Amino acid sequence: LQGLAVLDPAQVSPSEPVPLGAGEFKRARVEALLLAATEHRARLLRDFVQQAQTAGIAAATRAVDGDPSHELCVHARRADLL
């Protein structure tokens, strides 16, 4: 069983205008949001493996960044079910 978690940075932190002088705040905020999303993804994948093991199923995971529709198409070649 293969678990795939896709993180779309554009969805986590969409481009938007930033007031003059707020660039550093925006950069720090984006960094914090991406870190939180990455940690959440890692927890989800750990839970996935743990539940599979509890059910006696061998499982592997993959974490990728990018557009979800593109990444699903790329990784679908290795999947039996999406």
XYZ file of N, CA and C in Angstrom:
246
model
N 0.855 -1.168 0.000
C 0.000 0.000 0.000
C 0.898 1.227 0.000
N 0.620 2.138 -0.892
C 1.434 3.348 -1.040
C 0.603 4.569 -0.669
N 1.109 5.390 0.234
C 0.440 6.629 0.607
C 1.179 7.805 0.002
N 0.459 8.707 -0.628
C 1.051 9.883 -1.257
C 0.435 11.131 -0.653
N 1.278 12.037 -0.198
C 0.804 13.312 0.335
C 1.447 14.435 -0.474
N 0.608 15.253 -1.076
C 1.082 16.345 -1.920
C 0.848 17.674 -1.205
N 1.896 18.446 -1.106
C 1.816 19.783 -0.525
C 1.965 20.793 -1.655
N 0.956 21.615 -1.830
C 0.966 22.634 -2.877
C 1.335 23.977 -2.243
N 2.580 24.402 -2.388
C 2.999 25.674 -1.778
C 2.162 26.859 -2.245
N 1.668 26.822 -3.465
C 0.851 27.930 -3.972
C -0.482 28.032 -3.225
N -0.995 26.909 -2.719
C -2.235 26.933 -1.950
C -1.989 27.339 -0.500
N -0.841 26.935 0.015
C -0.506 27.271 1.400
C -0.261 28.772 1.524
N 0.405 29.337 0.543
C 0.738 30.750 0.585
C 0.590 31.362 -0.806
N -0.623 31.714 -1.183
C -0.823 32.291 -2.518
C -0.117 33.634 -2.654
N 0.268 33.967 -3.871
C 0.885 35.262 -4.138
C -0.132 36.358 -3.882
N 0.328 37.415 -3.281
C -0.546 38.543 -2.999
C 0.308 39.789 -2.845
N -0.273 40.943 -3.084
C 0.497 42.170 -2.909
C 0.857 42.376 -1.437
N 2.022 42.953 -1.222
C 2.501 43.191 0.139
C 2.779 44.687 0.288
N 2.276 45.287 1.344
C 2.538 46.713 1.549
C 4.033 46.989 1.691
N 4.426 48.168 1.335
C 5.813 48.588 1.463
C 6.284 48.396 2.901
N 7.399 47.738 3.061
C 7.958 47.505 4.384
C 7.498 46.214 5.040
N 6.577 45.484 4.420
C 6.044 44.266 5.035
C 6.625 43.007 4.406
N 7.599 43.157 3.528
C 8.177 42.004 2.835
C 8.788 40.976 3.769
N 9.494 41.433 4.784
C 10.130 40.500 5.723
C 9.083 39.752 6.534
N 8.030 40.447 6.953
C 6.954 39.784 7.679
C 6.305 38.712 6.802
N 6.038 39.058 5.537
C 5.415 38.112 4.604
C 6.304 36.889 4.413
N 7.611 37.097 4.240
C 8.541 35.984 4.055
C 8.533 35.070 5.276
N 8.576 35.657 6.460
C 8.562 34.867 7.696
C 7.237 34.117 7.847
N 6.150 34.773 7.480
C 4.820 34.139 7.583
C 4.702 32.955 6.629
N 5.171 33.140 5.402
C 5.145 32.054 4.417
C 5.999 30.890 4.905
N 7.160 31.184 5.430
C 8.041 30.136 5.947
C 7.357 29.357 7.074
N 6.689 30.066 7.977
C 5.987 29.412 9.088
C 4.825 28.556 8.588
N 4.071 29.070 7.616
C 2.948 28.308 7.069
C 3.428 27.036 6.362
N 4.491 27.147 5.586
C 5.022 25.971 4.892
C 5.568 24.942 5.878
N 6.229 25.406 6.932
C 6.737 24.493 7.954
C 5.579 23.765 8.639
N 4.531 24.487 8.993
C 3.369 23.870 9.645
C 2.705 22.856 8.719
N 2.578 23.196 7.446
C 1.959 22.273 6.487
C 2.824 21.032 6.290
N 4.126 21.211 6.247
C 5.042 20.079 6.087
C 4.979 19.154 7.302
N 4.922 19.733 8.496
C 4.812 18.927 9.715
C 3.476 18.182 9.754
N 2.412 18.842 9.334
C 1.095 18.193 9.298
C 1.112 17.020 8.319
N 1.719 17.218 7.170
C 1.823 16.144 6.178
C 2.603 14.964 6.755
N 3.680 15.236 7.469
C 4.487 14.162 8.063
C 3.660 13.382 9.086
N 2.857 14.082 9.893
C 1.992 13.397 10.864
C 0.963 12.521 10.161
N 0.367 13.029 9.095
C -0.615 12.236 8.350
C 0.012 10.965 7.783
N 1.204 11.084 7.240
C 1.866 9.911 6.669
C 2.265 8.913 7.754
N 2.710 9.413 8.907
C 3.025 8.501 10.020
C 1.777 7.759 10.470
N 0.656 8.467 10.586
C -0.609 7.832 10.975
C -1.041 6.793 9.935
N -0.855 7.102 8.671
C -1.191 6.182 7.583
C -0.425 4.874 7.737
N 0.888 4.974 7.949
C 1.721 3.776 8.093
C 1.320 3.014 9.354
N 1.080 3.726 10.433
C 0.710 3.074 11.685
C -0.611 2.309 11.547
N -1.595 2.912 10.911
C -2.881 2.232 10.725
C -2.753 1.024 9.802
N -1.928 1.157 8.775
C -1.715 0.029 7.868
C -1.028 -1.115 8.608
N -0.011 -0.798 9.396
C 0.693 -1.838 10.152
C -0.237 -2.511 11.146
N -1.096 -1.742 11.794
C -2.062 -2.301 12.734
C -2.980 -3.295 12.033
N -3.287 -3.005 10.773
C -4.146 -3.899 9.987
C -3.361 -5.028 9.331
N -2.046 -5.062 9.558
C -1.222 -6.112 8.977
C -0.893 -5.905 7.509
N -0.908 -4.671 7.074
C -0.637 -4.346 5.670
C 0.683 -3.599 5.576
N 1.540 -4.043 4.667
C 2.798 -3.334 4.440
C 2.484 -2.021 3.726
N 3.092 -0.933 4.196
C 2.800 0.374 3.609
C 4.082 1.178 3.447
N 4.072 2.002 2.436
C 5.152 2.951 2.197
C 4.513 4.301 1.915
N 5.283 5.353 2.098
C 4.742 6.684 1.865
C 5.687 7.496 0.983
N 5.123 8.508 0.413
C 5.887 9.443 -0.400
C 5.306 10.828 -0.157
N 6.175 11.794 0.079
C 5.770 13.185 0.265
C 6.370 14.002 -0.868
N 5.528 14.717 -1.576
C 5.994 15.537 -2.691
C 5.386 16.931 -2.600
N 6.084 17.887 -3.196
C 5.599 19.260 -3.292
C 5.244 19.546 -4.739
N 4.163 20.269 -4.959
C 3.786 20.656 -6.311
C 2.284 20.727 -6.475
N 1.884 20.902 -7.711
C 0.459 20.959 -8.045
C -0.154 19.569 -7.869
N -1.181 19.428 -7.036
C -1.735 18.097 -6.765
C -2.188 17.334 -8.009
N -2.850 18.001 -8.946
C -3.327 17.271 -10.130
C -2.154 16.743 -10.948
N -1.104 17.515 -11.065
C 0.078 17.057 -11.809
C 0.764 15.904 -11.071
N 0.955 16.075 -9.768
C 1.660 15.043 -8.984
C 0.875 13.741 -8.949
N -0.445 13.815 -8.861
C -1.242 12.583 -8.894
C -1.073 11.859 -10.230
N -1.048 12.612 -11.314
C -0.836 11.992 -12.632
C 0.544 11.352 -12.732
N 1.541 12.031 -12.224
C 2.912 11.498 -12.265
C 3.015 10.213 -11.456
N 2.430 10.200 -10.278
C 2.572 9.056 -9.371
C 1.514 7.977 -9.606
N 0.520 8.231 -10.433
C -0.539 7.253 -10.693
C -0.002 6.002 -11.383
N 1.102 6.137 -12.063
C 1.685 4.967 -12.762
C 2.045 3.854 -11.781
N 2.321 4.230 -10.536
C 2.724 3.244 -9.528
C 1.568 2.848 -8.616
N 0.373 3.301 -8.922
C -0.761 3.091 -8.023
C -1.777 2.134 -8.625
N -2.408 1.372 -7.743
C -3.516 0.530 -8.140
C -4.845 1.265 -7.994
N -4.872 2.236 -7.096
C -6.100 2.938 -6.792
C -5.753 4.353 -6.370
N -6.515 5.330 -6.863
C -6.349 6.728 -6.424
C -7.606 7.170 -5.723
